[in-house]
Coordinates of C-alpha atoms in Angstrom, one line a residue:
Chain A
M661 CA 0.0 0.0 0.0
R662 CA 1.3 3.4 -0.9
V663 CA -0.4 6.2 0.9
L664 CA -0.6 10.0 0.5
V665 CA -1.7 11.9 3.5
T666 CA -2.8 15.5 3.1
G667 CA -2.7 17.9 6.0
L668 CA 0.4 16.2 7.5
G669 CA 1.0 19.4 9.5
T670 CA -2.4 19.1 11.2
F671 CA -3.1 17.1 14.3
W672 CA -5.0 14.4 12.4
G673 CA -2.5 14.1 9.5
S674 CA 0.4 13.6 11.9
R675 CA -1.5 11.1 14.0
L676 CA -2.5 9.0 11.0
A677 CA 1.0 9.1 9.5
Q678 CA 2.3 7.8 12.8
W679 CA -0.2 5.0 12.8
L680 CA 0.5 4.1 9.1
E681 CA 4.2 3.8 9.9
S682 CA 3.4 1.0 12.3
L683 CA 1.7 -1.1 9.6
D684 CA 3.9 -3.5 7.7
F685 CA 1.9 -3.5 4.5
V686 CA 2.2 0.2 4.1
D687 CA 5.3 0.6 1.9
V688 CA 5.3 4.3 1.2
I689 CA 3.8 7.3 3.1
V690 CA 4.0 10.7 1.6
G691 CA 2.7 13.6 3.6
L692 CA 1.7 16.9 2.2
D693 CA 1.2 20.2 3.9
T694 CA 2.2 23.8 4.1
T695 CA 3.6 23.3 7.6
E696 CA 5.9 20.8 9.2
P697 CA 4.4 17.7 10.8
R698 CA 3.4 18.1 14.5
L699 CA 4.7 14.7 15.7
P700 CA 8.1 13.2 15.0
L701 CA 7.8 10.8 12.1
E702 CA 10.2 8.2 10.9
R703 CA 9.6 7.0 7.4
T704 CA 7.0 9.4 6.2
E705 CA 8.2 11.7 3.5
F706 CA 7.1 15.2 4.0
V707 CA 6.5 17.4 1.0
K708 CA 6.0 21.1 1.5
A709 CA 3.1 22.3 -0.7
D710 CA 1.1 25.4 -1.5
S711 CA -2.1 25.8 0.4
D712 CA -4.1 25.0 -2.8
Y713 CA -2.1 21.8 -3.5
S714 CA -1.3 22.8 -7.0
I715 CA 1.7 20.5 -7.2
L716 CA -0.4 17.4 -6.3
D717 CA -0.7 16.1 -9.9
R718 CA 3.0 15.7 -10.2
I719 CA 3.4 14.1 -6.8
V720 CA 0.7 11.5 -7.4
R721 CA 2.3 10.6 -10.7
A722 CA 5.8 10.4 -9.3
T723 CA 5.0 8.4 -6.2
Q724 CA 2.3 6.1 -7.7
V725 CA 0.2 6.2 -4.5
D726 CA -2.9 4.0 -4.4
T727 CA -4.6 5.5 -1.3
V728 CA -5.2 9.2 -0.5
L729 CA -6.1 10.2 3.0
H730 CA -7.5 13.7 2.8
T731 CA -7.4 15.0 6.4
H732 CA -6.9 18.6 5.5
L733 CA -10.5 20.0 5.5
V734 CA -10.5 22.8 7.9
V735 CA -13.6 22.7 10.2
D736 CA -12.6 25.1 12.9
S737 CA -13.1 28.5 11.4
T738 CA -11.4 30.2 14.3
E739 CA -8.1 28.9 13.1
L740 CA -7.9 30.6 9.7
S741 CA -9.3 33.5 7.8
G742 CA -12.3 32.8 5.5
R743 CA -10.2 33.2 2.4
A744 CA -7.5 30.9 3.5
L745 CA -10.1 28.4 4.6
H746 CA -11.8 28.5 1.2
E747 CA -8.4 28.0 -0.5
I748 CA -7.7 24.9 1.5
N749 CA -11.1 23.3 1.6
V750 CA -12.4 24.1 -1.9
I751 CA -9.4 24.7 -4.1
G752 CA -7.2 22.2 -2.3
T753 CA -9.9 19.4 -2.5
M754 CA -10.5 20.3 -6.2
N755 CA -6.8 20.0 -7.1
L756 CA -6.4 16.8 -5.0
L757 CA -9.3 15.1 -6.8
A758 CA -8.1 16.3 -10.2
A759 CA -4.8 14.7 -9.5
A760 CA -6.4 11.5 -8.2
G761 CA -8.8 11.3 -11.1
A762 CA -6.2 12.1 -13.9
S763 CA -5.9 9.5 -16.6
G764 CA -3.5 6.8 -15.7
S765 CA -3.7 7.8 -12.0
S766 CA -2.8 4.9 -9.7
V767 CA -5.2 6.1 -7.0
R768 CA -7.8 3.4 -6.1
K769 CA -9.0 4.7 -2.7
V770 CA -9.8 8.2 -1.4
I771 CA -10.8 8.8 2.2
V772 CA -11.9 12.2 3.4
K773 CA -12.2 13.5 6.9
G774 CA -15.3 15.7 6.7
S775 CA -17.5 17.2 9.4
T776 CA -21.2 17.1 10.5
L777 CA -20.9 20.9 10.5
L778 CA -22.2 20.4 6.9
Y779 CA -25.7 19.7 8.2
G780 CA -25.9 23.0 10.1
A781 CA -27.9 23.5 13.2
N782 CA -31.4 24.9 13.0
Y783 CA -34.7 24.4 14.8
Q784 CA -36.3 22.7 11.8
D785 CA -33.7 19.9 11.8
P786 CA -34.4 16.3 12.5
Y787 CA -33.0 15.1 15.8
F788 CA -30.7 12.7 14.1
F789 CA -29.4 13.5 10.6
R790 CA -29.0 10.5 8.3
E791 CA -26.3 10.7 5.6
P792 CA -28.6 11.3 2.6
M793 CA -30.4 14.1 4.4
E794 CA -29.6 17.7 3.5
R795 CA -29.4 20.7 5.8
T796 CA -32.7 22.5 6.3
R797 CA -31.3 26.0 5.8
A798 CA -28.8 27.5 3.4
P799 CA -25.4 27.9 5.0
K800 CA -24.4 31.4 6.2
T801 CA -20.8 30.9 7.1
R802 CA -17.9 30.4 4.8
V803 CA -16.6 27.2 6.5
E804 CA -20.0 25.5 6.0
R805 CA -20.2 26.7 2.4
S806 CA -16.7 25.4 1.7
L807 CA -17.5 22.0 3.2
L808 CA -20.6 21.7 1.1
D809 CA -18.5 22.6 -2.0
A810 CA -15.9 20.1 -1.2
S811 CA -18.6 17.5 -0.6
A812 CA -20.1 18.2 -4.1
F813 CA -16.6 17.8 -5.7
L814 CA -16.3 14.4 -3.9
R815 CA -19.7 13.3 -5.1
D816 CA -18.8 14.1 -8.7
F817 CA -15.5 12.4 -8.3
A818 CA -17.1 9.2 -7.0
I819 CA -19.5 9.2 -10.0
D820 CA -16.7 9.9 -12.6
N821 CA -14.3 7.3 -11.1
P822 CA -16.3 4.2 -10.3
H823 CA -13.1 2.2 -10.0
V824 CA -12.0 4.3 -7.0
T825 CA -13.4 3.5 -3.5
V826 CA -14.5 6.9 -2.0
T827 CA -15.2 7.0 1.7
K828 CA -16.5 10.3 3.2
L829 CA -16.5 10.4 6.9
R830 CA -18.4 13.1 8.7
F831 CA -17.2 13.6 12.2
S832 CA -19.2 15.3 14.9
N833 CA -17.6 17.6 17.5
V834 CA -14.3 16.1 18.6
L835 CA -13.0 16.0 22.2
G836 CA -9.9 14.4 23.5
D837 CA -6.6 14.8 25.3
D838 CA -4.8 16.7 22.6
I839 CA -7.1 18.2 20.0
E840 CA -8.2 21.9 20.4
T841 CA -11.7 22.8 19.2
P842 CA -14.0 25.7 20.1
F843 CA -15.8 23.3 22.5
S844 CA -12.6 22.0 24.2
K845 CA -11.5 25.7 24.6
A846 CA -14.8 26.6 26.1
L847 CA -14.8 23.7 28.5
R848 CA -11.3 24.7 29.7
L849 CA -12.5 28.1 30.8
P850 CA -13.3 28.6 34.5
V851 CA -17.0 29.3 33.5
V852 CA -18.5 28.0 30.4
P853 CA -20.8 30.0 28.1
E854 CA -24.3 28.9 27.3
I855 CA -27.2 30.6 25.6
L856 CA -29.9 31.6 28.0
G857 CA -33.0 29.4 27.8
F858 CA -31.4 26.8 25.5
D859 CA -29.9 23.5 26.5
P860 CA -29.1 21.8 23.2
R861 CA -28.5 18.0 22.7
L862 CA -24.9 17.6 21.5
Q863 CA -22.9 14.7 20.3
F864 CA -19.1 14.2 20.6
V865 CA -16.6 11.8 19.2
H866 CA -13.3 11.0 20.9
E867 CA -10.1 11.8 19.0
D868 CA -9.1 8.1 19.2
D869 CA -12.3 7.1 17.5
V870 CA -11.6 9.8 14.8
T871 CA -8.2 8.2 14.0
G872 CA -9.7 4.8 14.5
A873 CA -12.4 5.5 11.9
L874 CA -10.0 6.9 9.4
G875 CA -7.8 3.9 9.9
Y876 CA -10.7 1.5 9.6
A877 CA -11.6 3.1 6.2
T878 CA -7.9 2.7 5.1
T879 CA -7.7 -0.9 5.9
H880 CA -11.3 -1.9 4.9
D881 CA -13.3 -1.1 1.8
V882 CA -16.2 1.0 2.9
P883 CA -17.5 3.1 0.0
G884 CA -20.0 5.8 0.7
T885 CA -20.7 8.6 3.2
Y886 CA -20.8 7.9 6.9
N887 CA -21.5 9.9 10.0
V888 CA -19.0 9.3 12.9
A889 CA -20.3 10.3 16.3
G890 CA -20.4 8.7 19.8
D891 CA -23.6 6.9 20.7
G892 CA -26.3 9.0 22.4
T893 CA -26.7 12.7 22.9
V894 CA -26.0 14.8 26.1
P895 CA -27.4 18.2 26.8
W896 CA -24.9 21.1 27.1
S897 CA -25.8 21.7 30.8
E898 CA -24.8 18.1 31.5
V899 CA -21.7 18.3 29.4
C900 CA -20.6 21.1 31.7
A901 CA -21.7 19.2 34.8
I902 CA -19.6 16.2 33.8
V903 CA -16.6 18.4 33.2
G904 CA -17.4 20.1 36.5
K905 CA -17.8 23.7 35.2
R906 CA -20.4 26.3 36.0
R907 CA -22.2 28.0 33.1
V908 CA -22.6 31.7 32.4
P909 CA -25.5 32.7 30.1
L910 CA -25.2 34.7 26.9
P911 CA -28.5 36.5 25.9
P912 CA -30.7 34.6 23.4
L913 CA -31.0 37.7 21.3
L914 CA -28.1 39.4 19.6
T915 CA -26.0 36.5 20.9
S916 CA -23.1 37.0 18.4
W917 CA -22.8 40.6 19.6
A918 CA -22.6 39.5 23.2
A919 CA -20.0 36.9 22.2
E920 CA -17.9 39.5 20.4
P921 CA -16.1 40.9 23.5
L922 CA -15.0 37.4 24.4
R923 CA -13.3 37.2 21.0
L924 CA -11.8 40.6 21.3
L925 CA -10.4 39.9 24.7
R926 CA -9.1 36.6 23.3
I927 CA -10.9 34.6 25.9
L928 CA -13.0 32.5 23.5
D929 CA -13.9 32.7 19.9
L930 CA -17.4 31.5 19.2
P931 CA -18.1 31.7 15.5
P932 CA -21.7 31.7 14.2
E933 CA -21.7 27.9 13.4
V934 CA -20.7 27.1 17.0
L935 CA -23.3 29.6 18.4
S936 CA -26.1 27.9 16.5
L937 CA -24.9 24.6 17.9
L938 CA -25.1 26.0 21.4
R939 CA -28.7 27.1 20.5
Y940 CA -30.1 24.1 18.7
G941 CA -27.6 21.3 19.0
R942 CA -27.2 18.5 16.5
G943 CA -27.5 14.8 16.4
V944 CA -26.5 12.4 13.6
D945 CA -27.3 8.8 13.0
N946 CA -24.1 6.8 13.5
S947 CA -25.5 3.4 12.8
P948 CA -24.5 2.9 9.1
F949 CA -20.8 3.1 10.0
K950 CA -21.4 0.6 12.8
R951 CA -23.1 -1.7 10.3
A952 CA -20.1 -1.3 8.0
G953 CA -18.2 -2.9 10.8
F954 CA -16.6 -0.1 12.8
R955 CA -16.7 -0.4 16.6
Y956 CA -16.5 2.8 18.7
R957 CA -14.4 2.9 21.8
Y958 CA -16.3 5.8 23.3
S959 CA -19.9 6.9 23.5
T960 CA -20.8 10.6 23.6
A961 CA -20.9 10.6 27.4
G962 CA -17.8 8.4 27.5
T963 CA -16.0 11.0 25.3
I964 CA -17.0 13.8 27.6
D965 CA -15.9 11.8 30.6
A966 CA -12.5 11.0 29.1
F967 CA -12.0 14.6 28.3
A968 CA -13.0 15.6 31.9
R969 CA -10.4 13.1 33.2
S970 CA -7.6 14.4 31.1
L971 CA -8.6 17.9 32.0
R972 CA -8.4 17.0 35.7
L973 CA -5.0 15.5 35.3
E974 CA -3.8 18.5 33.3
T975 CA -4.9 20.9 36.1
A976 CA -3.3 18.7 38.7
I977 CA 0.2 18.3 37.1
G978 CA 0.2 20.8 34.3
D979 CA 0.7 18.3 31.5
K980 CA -1.9 16.8 29.2
N981 CA -0.8 13.3 28.9
P982 CA 2.5 12.5 30.4
T983 CA 2.3 8.8 29.5
Y984 CA 2.3 9.5 25.8
Q985 CA 6.0 10.4 25.5
Y986 CA 7.0 7.3 27.4
E987 CA 5.0 5.0 25.2
R988 CA 6.4 6.5 22.0
D989 CA 9.9 6.0 23.2
V990 CA 9.2 2.4 24.0
E991 CA 7.5 2.0 20.6
T992 CA 10.7 3.4 18.9
F993 CA 12.8 1.0 20.9
F994 CA 10.8 -2.0 19.8
R995 CA 10.8 -1.0 16.2
H996 CA 14.4 0.1 15.7
S997 CA 16.7 -1.2 18.4
P998 CA 19.1 -3.8 17.3
A999 CA 18.6 -5.4 20.7
V1000 CA 15.1 -6.5 19.7
V1001 CA 14.7 -9.9 18.1
R1002 CA 12.4 -9.7 15.0
D1003 CA 11.0 -12.6 13.0
G1004 CA 13.2 -15.0 14.9
A1005 CA 16.4 -13.1 13.8
T1006 CA 18.2 -10.0 15.0
T1007 CA 18.6 -7.2 12.6
Chain B
M1452 CA -38.9 -8.5 5.2
T1453 CA -36.4 -11.4 5.3
T1454 CA -32.8 -10.9 6.5
L1455 CA -31.6 -11.2 3.0
E1456 CA -34.0 -8.6 1.7
A1457 CA -33.0 -6.3 4.5
T1458 CA -29.3 -6.8 3.7
E1459 CA -30.0 -6.0 0.1
A1460 CA -31.9 -2.9 1.1
I1461 CA -28.8 -1.8 3.1
V1462 CA -26.4 -2.5 0.2
D1463 CA -28.8 -0.6 -2.1
L1464 CA -28.8 2.4 0.2
S1465 CA -25.1 2.6 0.6
T1466 CA -24.6 2.8 -3.2
E1467 CA -27.4 5.4 -3.4
M1468 CA -26.2 7.4 -0.5
D1469 CA -24.3 10.0 -2.6
R1470 CA -27.3 11.0 -4.7
P1471 CA -28.4 14.4 -3.6
G1472 CA -32.0 15.0 -2.8
L1473 CA -32.6 11.3 -2.4
S1474 CA -35.8 10.8 -0.5
L1475 CA -35.5 9.5 3.0
V1476 CA -35.2 5.7 3.2
P1477 CA -35.2 4.4 6.7
V1478 CA -33.0 1.3 7.0
P1479 CA -34.1 -1.5 9.4
H1480 CA -31.5 -2.0 12.1
E1481 CA -31.2 -3.9 15.3
E1482 CA -28.8 -1.7 17.2
R1483 CA -30.2 1.0 19.4
L1484 CA -28.7 4.0 21.0
D1485 CA -28.7 2.4 24.4
L1486 CA -26.6 3.3 27.3
E1487 CA -23.3 1.5 27.4
P1488 CA -22.2 -0.3 30.6
G1489 CA -20.8 2.2 33.0
E1490 CA -22.5 5.1 31.2
D1491 CA -25.0 5.6 34.1
L1492 CA -22.0 6.4 36.3
I1493 CA -20.9 9.2 33.9
R1494 CA -24.3 10.7 33.3
R1495 CA -25.4 13.5 35.6
G1496 CA -29.0 13.9 34.4
D1497 CA -31.6 11.7 32.9
V1498 CA -32.3 13.6 29.7
D1499 CA -32.7 11.0 26.9
A1500 CA -31.8 11.3 23.2
W1501 CA -35.1 13.0 22.6
G1502 CA -34.5 15.7 25.3
R1503 CA -37.1 14.2 27.6
S1504 CA -36.3 14.0 31.3
E1505 CA -38.3 11.6 33.4
R1506 CA -37.5 13.7 36.4
V1507 CA -38.8 16.9 34.9
R1508 CA -41.8 14.9 33.5
G1509 CA -42.5 13.6 37.0
L1510 CA -42.4 17.1 38.5
S1511 CA -44.7 18.4 35.8
R1512 CA -47.1 15.5 36.4
A1513 CA -47.2 16.3 40.1
L1514 CA -48.0 20.0 39.3
Y1515 CA -50.6 19.1 36.6
S1516 CA -52.3 16.4 38.6
P1517 CA -54.7 18.6 40.5
I1518 CA -55.7 20.4 37.3
Y1519 CA -56.3 17.0 35.6
K1520 CA -58.3 15.6 38.5
Y1521 CA -60.3 18.6 39.8
W1522 CA -60.4 21.2 37.1
F1523 CA -61.0 19.2 33.9
R1524 CA -62.0 16.0 35.8
V1525 CA -60.7 13.8 33.0
E1526 CA -62.5 10.6 32.3
W1527 CA -61.2 7.9 30.1
E1528 CA -62.9 5.3 28.0
G1529 CA -61.3 2.4 26.2
L1530 CA -57.8 2.9 27.7
E1531 CA -57.2 -0.8 27.1
N1532 CA -56.9 0.0 23.4
V1533 CA -53.5 1.6 24.1
P1534 CA -50.9 -1.1 23.7
T1535 CA -48.9 -1.8 26.9
D1536 CA -45.7 -2.5 24.8
G1537 CA -44.4 -1.7 21.4
G1538 CA -44.6 1.4 19.3
A1539 CA -48.0 3.0 18.5
L1540 CA -49.1 6.3 17.0
L1541 CA -51.8 8.0 19.0
V1542 CA -53.9 10.3 16.8
S1543 CA -56.3 12.8 18.3
N1544 CA -58.4 15.8 17.5
H1545 CA -56.9 19.1 18.6
A1546 CA -58.7 22.1 20.1
G1547 CA -58.4 25.2 22.3
A1548 CA -56.4 28.3 21.4
I1549 CA -53.6 27.0 23.6
P1550 CA -54.4 23.3 23.3
S1551 CA -55.4 21.7 26.6
D1552 CA -55.8 18.2 25.1
A1553 CA -52.1 17.2 24.7
P1554 CA -51.2 17.5 28.4
A1555 CA -54.4 15.7 29.4
I1556 CA -53.7 12.7 27.1
M1557 CA -50.0 12.5 28.0
H1558 CA -50.7 12.7 31.7
G1559 CA -53.5 10.1 31.6
I1560 CA -51.6 7.5 29.7
E1561 CA -48.4 8.1 31.7
T1562 CA -50.1 7.7 35.0
E1563 CA -52.5 4.9 34.1
L1564 CA -50.2 2.8 31.9
H1565 CA -46.8 3.9 33.1
R1566 CA -45.6 4.4 29.6
A1567 CA -43.8 7.5 28.3
V1568 CA -45.6 9.5 25.6
Y1569 CA -43.7 11.7 23.2
G1570 CA -45.8 14.6 21.8
M1571 CA -45.1 15.7 18.3
A1572 CA -45.5 19.5 17.8
E1573 CA -44.5 22.6 15.8
Y1574 CA -40.8 23.2 15.2
L1575 CA -41.6 26.8 16.4
F1576 CA -41.3 25.6 20.1
R1577 CA -37.7 24.6 19.6
S1578 CA -36.7 28.1 18.6
L1579 CA -38.1 29.7 21.8
P1580 CA -35.7 30.1 24.7
V1581 CA -36.8 28.5 28.0
V1582 CA -40.2 27.4 26.6
G1583 CA -38.5 25.3 24.0
T1584 CA -36.2 23.6 26.5
L1585 CA -39.0 22.9 29.0
W1586 CA -41.3 21.6 26.2
S1587 CA -38.6 19.2 25.2
R1588 CA -37.9 18.0 28.8
V1589 CA -41.6 17.1 29.2
G1590 CA -41.7 15.0 26.1
G1591 CA -42.2 17.4 23.2
V1592 CA -40.4 16.5 20.0
P1593 CA -40.4 18.5 16.7
A1594 CA -42.8 16.9 14.2
H1595 CA -40.2 15.8 11.7
P1596 CA -41.2 12.5 10.0
D1597 CA -37.8 10.9 10.8
N1598 CA -38.1 11.8 14.5
A1599 CA -41.5 10.0 14.6
Y1600 CA -40.1 7.0 12.7
R1601 CA -37.2 6.6 15.1
L1602 CA -39.4 6.9 18.1
L1603 CA -41.9 4.4 16.8
H1604 CA -39.8 1.9 15.0
D1605 CA -36.4 2.0 16.7
D1606 CA -37.4 3.0 20.2
K1607 CA -40.9 1.4 20.2
Q1608 CA -42.4 4.3 22.0
L1609 CA -45.9 5.9 22.1
V1610 CA -46.1 9.0 20.0
L1611 CA -48.9 11.5 20.1
V1612 CA -49.8 13.5 17.0
F1613 CA -52.5 15.9 16.1
P1614 CA -52.8 15.7 12.3
E1615 CA -55.0 18.8 12.2
G1616 CA -52.0 20.8 13.5
S1617 CA -52.6 24.5 14.0
K1618 CA -55.7 24.3 11.8
G1619 CA -57.4 22.5 14.7
T1620 CA -56.3 24.8 17.5
G1621 CA -56.7 27.9 15.3
K1622 CA -60.4 27.2 14.4
Q1623 CA -63.1 29.4 15.8
F1624 CA -65.7 28.4 18.4
R1625 CA -68.4 28.2 15.8
D1626 CA -66.5 25.3 14.1
R1627 CA -66.1 23.3 17.4
Y1628 CA -65.8 19.5 17.1
R1629 CA -65.7 19.7 13.3
L1630 CA -62.4 18.1 12.4
R1631 CA -60.2 19.9 10.0
R1632 CA -58.2 18.3 7.2
F1633 CA -55.8 15.7 8.4
G1634 CA -52.8 17.2 6.7
R1635 CA -51.7 15.2 3.8
G1636 CA -52.0 11.9 5.6
G1637 CA -48.3 12.0 6.6
F1638 CA -49.1 10.3 10.0
V1639 CA -50.5 7.2 8.2
E1640 CA -47.4 6.9 6.1
I1641 CA -45.2 7.2 9.2
A1642 CA -47.2 4.5 11.0
M1643 CA -47.0 2.2 7.9
R1644 CA -43.3 2.7 7.5
S1645 CA -42.7 2.1 11.2
G1646 CA -45.0 -0.9 11.2
V1647 CA -47.1 0.3 14.1
P1648 CA -50.8 0.7 14.6
V1649 CA -52.6 4.0 14.8
I1650 CA -54.7 4.5 17.9
P1651 CA -57.5 7.0 17.2
I1652 CA -58.4 9.2 20.2
A1653 CA -61.5 11.5 20.5
V1654 CA -61.3 14.3 23.1
V1655 CA -64.4 16.2 24.3
G1656 CA -64.0 19.2 26.5
A1657 CA -60.9 20.9 25.1
E1658 CA -62.9 23.0 22.7
E1659 CA -64.8 24.7 25.6
S1660 CA -61.8 25.1 27.8
M1661 CA -60.5 28.0 25.7
P1662 CA -62.8 29.0 22.8
T1663 CA -61.5 31.3 20.1
L1664 CA -64.0 34.1 19.4
F1665 CA -62.0 36.1 16.9
K1666 CA -58.7 35.8 15.1
S1667 CA -56.3 38.6 14.0
R1668 CA -54.5 37.7 10.9
S1669 CA -52.4 40.9 10.9
V1670 CA -51.2 40.5 14.5
A1671 CA -50.3 36.8 13.7
A1672 CA -48.4 37.9 10.6
M1673 CA -46.6 40.5 12.7
L1674 CA -45.6 38.1 15.4
N1675 CA -44.8 35.4 12.8
I1676 CA -47.0 32.8 14.5
P1677 CA -49.7 30.6 12.9
Y1678 CA -52.7 32.4 14.4
F1679 CA -53.4 35.1 17.0
P1680 CA -56.7 34.3 18.9
I1681 CA -58.9 36.5 21.0
T1682 CA -60.4 33.9 23.4
A1683 CA -63.4 34.0 25.6
N1684 CA -61.0 33.4 28.5
M1685 CA -59.2 36.7 27.7
L1686 CA -62.6 38.6 27.8
A1687 CA -63.6 36.9 31.0
F1688 CA -60.3 37.0 33.0
G1689 CA -58.3 39.7 31.2
P1690 CA -54.6 39.1 30.6
A1691 CA -54.8 36.1 33.0
G1692 CA -57.1 34.5 30.4
I1693 CA -54.1 33.8 28.2
L1694 CA -53.4 30.7 30.3
G1695 CA -56.6 30.4 32.3
Y1696 CA -58.8 27.6 31.1
F1697 CA -62.5 27.2 31.7
P1698 CA -63.3 24.1 33.8
S1699 CA -65.0 22.1 31.1
K1700 CA -65.5 18.4 31.7
F1701 CA -63.0 16.3 29.7
K1702 CA -63.9 12.9 28.3
I1703 CA -61.4 11.0 26.3
R1704 CA -62.3 7.9 24.3
V1705 CA -59.7 5.6 22.9
L1706 CA -60.9 3.8 19.7
P1707 CA -59.7 0.3 18.7
P1708 CA -56.2 0.2 17.1
V1709 CA -56.0 0.5 13.3
Y1710 CA -53.5 -1.9 11.7
F1711 CA -52.3 -1.5 8.2
D1712 CA -51.9 -4.5 5.9
V1713 CA -48.7 -3.3 4.3
P1714 CA -45.0 -4.1 4.8
A1715 CA -43.0 -1.7 7.0
N1716 CA -39.9 0.2 5.8
Q1717 CA -41.0 0.9 2.3
E1718 CA -39.7 3.9 0.5
R1719 CA -43.2 5.0 -0.4
Y1720 CA -46.7 3.9 0.0
P1721 CA -49.5 4.4 -2.6
R1722 CA -50.9 7.9 -2.1
A1723 CA -54.4 6.7 -2.6
L1724 CA -54.1 4.1 0.1
V1725 CA -52.5 6.6 2.5
M1726 CA -55.3 9.2 1.9
D1727 CA -58.0 6.5 2.2
E1728 CA -56.7 5.3 5.6
S1729 CA -56.2 8.9 6.8
E1730 CA -59.8 9.8 5.8
R1731 CA -61.1 6.6 7.5
I1732 CA -59.4 7.4 10.8
R1733 CA -60.6 11.0 10.6
E1734 CA -64.2 9.8 10.1
Q1735 CA -63.9 7.4 13.0
I1736 CA -62.8 10.2 15.4
Q1737 CA -65.5 12.5 14.0
E1738 CA -68.2 9.8 14.5
A1739 CA -66.9 9.2 18.1
L1740 CA -67.0 12.9 18.8
Y1741 CA -70.6 13.3 17.6
E1742 CA -71.6 10.2 19.6
M1743 CA -70.0 11.6 22.8
L1744 CA -71.6 15.0 22.3
R1745 CA -75.0 13.4 21.9
A1746 CA -74.5 11.8 25.3
R1747 CA -73.2 14.9 26.9
R1748 CA -75.8 16.7 29.0
N1749 CA -73.7 19.6 30.3
V1750 CA -70.4 21.2 29.1
W1751 CA -69.2 21.7 32.7
L1752 CA -70.5 18.5 34.3
G1753 CA -70.4 16.1 31.4

């Protein structure tokens, strides 16, 4: 297997590359991004690219990759300006698919890390979105529009290239030890914002299940679109209770104005798509991906609990996950040390 | 549907998944969104996936109980027609400017049969602060077809719908006990797809508890609500009349379940069949209402 990972500089890209390195049947890993990988990688080859991935065509031809892991869709609009986000999500995806679908292309599998943000959050929504359902209101924010555009490109790509297995995974809000999202940032504050009079049902997926799901799609053939979210929904008030935080209300009217000082004071950036989630919440049906064979490690409540635990440890010792470094060193030792006996012979 | 057919349906769906605008095809599945082991140790509240909280529901039952017993003096007939297990769609007539029938039906079934009832209603509720949250905690769910399907088919719950919708509650007093159009028969289609019976329910008393004398279209348009009523209660009690019901005697009759002789989980059902069944159920409720009114001697005493 020869794999191309986009967004190697992102949390997910680095994580997946690290995981791919541990697989024997993965011969080549090429990582693409504008920034350096976040985690130390051993045999992944890093290629520095433009944000719009214009050199992709040449890379795909030269490396003859058969699998593309597109982890580079930006979902958190607080990270980038609208224009940069559009460039990466829309133009980047377009160039990636153009390269993967070029005549004589070796690509046989494309896996995309998308988001349930695509469904929006509105009072007319069903309580659990199924994959074929569409959002009930036109998107207002740039990040949602760019995700819809990227999704449309993918749909066309799947139709035009029936010989390619296309897996689109839509992840709900992610929580975990390491990942930073508007929700994890909000839950780290001493008091957590809510919208007065609203207590939305929310779903979370653990970061380990995110990498797990992307990995599952890499090693199995699961064509189609799938929601990925922990089982069940938990109201925001209870999310805060599990994490052990008090809530402070924002007014239900002119909420974005009220949230603006928080952004200006660099306390917390709550973009419109997150505010509408805090108002109406969102649920998705996660059963099709389960039927495709994927097993979750965490439910929604389990994800929140795991996050709360890592947060408590962090506040106690000032480090997020001190065991991680240790494990990685051991892993490196097992993989590379001449002292370790492999396949019955020393190397 | 055999297992093989079900599997084929799933395979079919996965290939169809990427077609935009594809109509909603519910897939049969065994797995439910149940609590995992150890989850009850994590959870701090009892709000379920539908936003309903048994604790809040219990509190509201305790508050509502005196109104139910002494104000409306609700009397049931044919309660044995409500199934004690499995999903069922409860279908009732709808009346009163601020409908008083929904809480009475939900309260009665929950206290008598100890089964939760989820009430389907306007999306509008969900957009209101405080009201929307409370409404959801006491068992209100937005009337999206997929919500109803999941509750009936996957969760095997009792779901209460008022097919007349706001046409029923918005009608004037001179039209009392005359059923409005039952929408487009969507409730029959949902029951067929979920493979559950429809339980028709006739309620007498709600019409007189808050009669609408006039309606203002311009105020309704201004406030962006379905109708703006001037009720007899407002004239009698002033502003307090917005929520003050007259103590009309409630009688609720549950009619025998209506089963449909069609397979569940179909993508669509013949429109003619759906409309026929919908009309038949509407007539049954209408007939029951007339019969109950013939027997009623007094609006306040029954």
